[in-house]
Amino acid sequence: MNPFASQVSLNMQGQHDTVDTHKYSVILPTYNERKNLPIIVWLLAKVFTEHDLAWEVVVVDDASPDGTQEVAKELANVYGEDKIVLKPRAGKLGLGTAYVHGLNFCTGDFVIIMDADFSHHPKFIPQFIKLQKAYNLDIVTGTRYRSTATPALSDAQPGGVHGWDLKRKLVSRGANFLAATVLSPGVSDLTGSFRLYRLHVLRHIISLTVSRGYVFQMEMMVRARALGYTVGEVPITFVDRIFGESKLGADEVVGYAKGVWSLFTTV
């Protein structure tokens, strides 16, 4: 029996709080997120402040034509330039390279990656941190497809998806089933992009990752397991974007299938 999963251990989690001396850097890749950015930043600031955590948000904008960068600058005036760090790029250069770019400006020792479209609610971040501390994990990833955290966490609620039609749900489930069958990564939600990393771990994994687009998240988890890093999962509820359109298309689906095969033959 896992001693950490006992009721005594679960009851003790979080009862002997100490001051968190870590700093958490959030990397937010953006493209046309003018309407969503103020909401997600307000929620992030609220969560970090309520839990007395040091934080910053690094906004990596790919030359959005809708004024996203102007909004980010206004947010920096409100929250402080030490809290909201805008690091734009010349154009749409891909999700993976956005994280690489953002990492150059992170000053925290933990990094959170998430979407800026409100699909990932910051309210789950304290659970990520709690699980990481309880088991000294290298990575904590959000999962839409588990009802409990792994390793065990006392206050985790079942994950799920809201706002998707049946087709989108089948595509996501199918993508994860394909990867799980072929790669056996030990992670239930390979296509998710809401995660907490130790800074040096993310730098190591990302330096080895070659995929681009939506395959990028899957390769990160597969390589993490292959490198022996410890990974935990926290159930999250994923809500489809409030404003704007999804950037997932047929090309990404085909690219994902090719990515699974590439990882199977190389990792």
PDB file of N, CA and C in Angstrom, residues 7 21 33-34 36 48 56 59 63 93-94 104 138 174 179 181 183 198 223:
ATOM      1  N   GLN A   7      -5.505   7.375   4.567  1.00  0.00           N
ATOM      2  CA  GLN A   7      -6.375   8.452   5.001  1.00  0.00           C
ATOM      3  C   GLN A   7      -5.657   9.415   5.933  1.00  0.00           C
ATOM      4  N   THR A  21       8.237  29.747  -0.558  1.00  0.00           N
ATOM      5  CA  THR A  21       9.337  30.621  -0.972  1.00  0.00           C
ATOM      6  C   THR A  21       9.590  30.556  -2.475  1.00  0.00           C
ATOM      7  N   GLU A  33      -6.023  37.538 -28.526  1.00  0.00           N
ATOM      8  CA  GLU A  33      -6.647  37.254 -27.229  1.00  0.00           C
ATOM      9  C   GLU A  33      -6.943  38.551 -26.460  1.00  0.00           C
ATOM     10  N   ARG A  34      -7.249  39.617 -27.181  1.00  0.00           N
ATOM     11  CA  ARG A  34      -7.485  40.923 -26.558  1.00  0.00           C
ATOM     12  C   ARG A  34      -8.614  40.870 -25.530  1.00  0.00           C
ATOM     13  N   ASN A  36      -9.817  38.086 -23.997  1.00  0.00           N
ATOM     14  CA  ASN A  36      -9.604  37.081 -22.952  1.00  0.00           C
ATOM     15  C   ASN A  36      -8.496  37.452 -21.968  1.00  0.00           C
ATOM     16  N   PHE A  48      -3.042  33.882  -7.071  1.00  0.00           N
ATOM     17  CA  PHE A  48      -1.707  34.007  -6.487  1.00  0.00           C
ATOM     18  C   PHE A  48      -1.722  34.888  -5.233  1.00  0.00           C
ATOM     19  N   GLU A  56       4.569  35.916 -11.708  1.00  0.00           N
ATOM     20  CA  GLU A  56       4.688  36.800 -12.862  1.00  0.00           C
ATOM     21  C   GLU A  56       4.002  36.112 -14.040  1.00  0.00           C
ATOM     22  N   VAL A  59       3.778  37.191 -21.206  1.00  0.00           N
ATOM     23  CA  VAL A  59       2.884  37.144 -22.361  1.00  0.00           C
ATOM     24  C   VAL A  59       3.732  37.096 -23.629  1.00  0.00           C
ATOM     25  N   ALA A  63       2.371  38.834 -32.680  1.00  0.00           N
ATOM     26  CA  ALA A  63       1.961  39.938 -33.555  1.00  0.00           C
ATOM     27  C   ALA A  63       0.459  39.931 -33.825  1.00  0.00           C
ATOM     28  N   LEU A  93       4.753  31.852 -34.928  1.00  0.00           N
ATOM     29  CA  LEU A  93       5.916  30.980 -35.067  1.00  0.00           C
ATOM     30  C   LEU A  93       5.739  29.633 -34.377  1.00  0.00           C
ATOM     31  N   GLY A  94       4.552  29.358 -33.851  1.00  0.00           N
ATOM     32  CA  GLY A  94       4.293  28.052 -33.268  1.00  0.00           C
ATOM     33  C   GLY A  94       4.300  28.044 -31.751  1.00  0.00           C
ATOM     34  N   ASN A 104      13.052  32.306 -21.723  1.00  0.00           N
ATOM     35  CA  ASN A 104      14.202  33.208 -21.628  1.00  0.00           C
ATOM     36  C   ASN A 104      13.969  34.359 -20.653  1.00  0.00           C
ATOM     37  N   ASP A 138       8.294  16.583 -10.317  1.00  0.00           N
ATOM     38  CA  ASP A 138       8.951  17.455 -11.300  1.00  0.00           C
ATOM     39  C   ASP A 138       7.925  18.171 -12.176  1.00  0.00           C
ATOM     40  N   GLY A 174      -9.952  10.173 -29.043  1.00  0.00           N
ATOM     41  CA  GLY A 174      -9.254   9.307 -29.986  1.00  0.00           C
ATOM     42  C   GLY A 174      -7.762   9.587 -30.022  1.00  0.00           C
ATOM     43  N   ALA A 179      -2.362   7.640 -28.681  1.00  0.00           N
ATOM     44  CA  ALA A 179      -1.048   7.855 -28.073  1.00  0.00           C
ATOM     45  C   ALA A 179      -0.810   6.908 -26.903  1.00  0.00           C
ATOM     46  N   THR A 181      -2.080   3.940 -26.450  1.00  0.00           N
ATOM     47  CA  THR A 181      -1.904   2.575 -26.954  1.00  0.00           C
ATOM     48  C   THR A 181      -0.519   2.376 -27.552  1.00  0.00           C
ATOM     49  N   LEU A 183       2.269   4.532 -27.278  1.00  0.00           N
ATOM     50  CA  LEU A 183       3.426   5.048 -26.553  1.00  0.00           C
ATOM     51  C   LEU A 183       3.468   4.670 -25.072  1.00  0.00           C
ATOM     52  N   ARG A 198       9.007  22.213 -12.918  1.00  0.00           N
ATOM     53  CA  ARG A 198      10.211  22.840 -12.375  1.00  0.00           C
ATOM     54  C   ARG A 198      10.911  23.519 -13.549  1.00  0.00           C
ATOM     55  N   ARG A 223       8.688  12.442 -23.523  1.00  0.00           N
ATOM     56  CA  ARG A 223      10.112  12.612 -23.215  1.00  0.00           C
ATOM     57  C   ARG A 223      10.351  12.732 -21.706  1.00  0.00           C
TER      58      ARG A 223
END
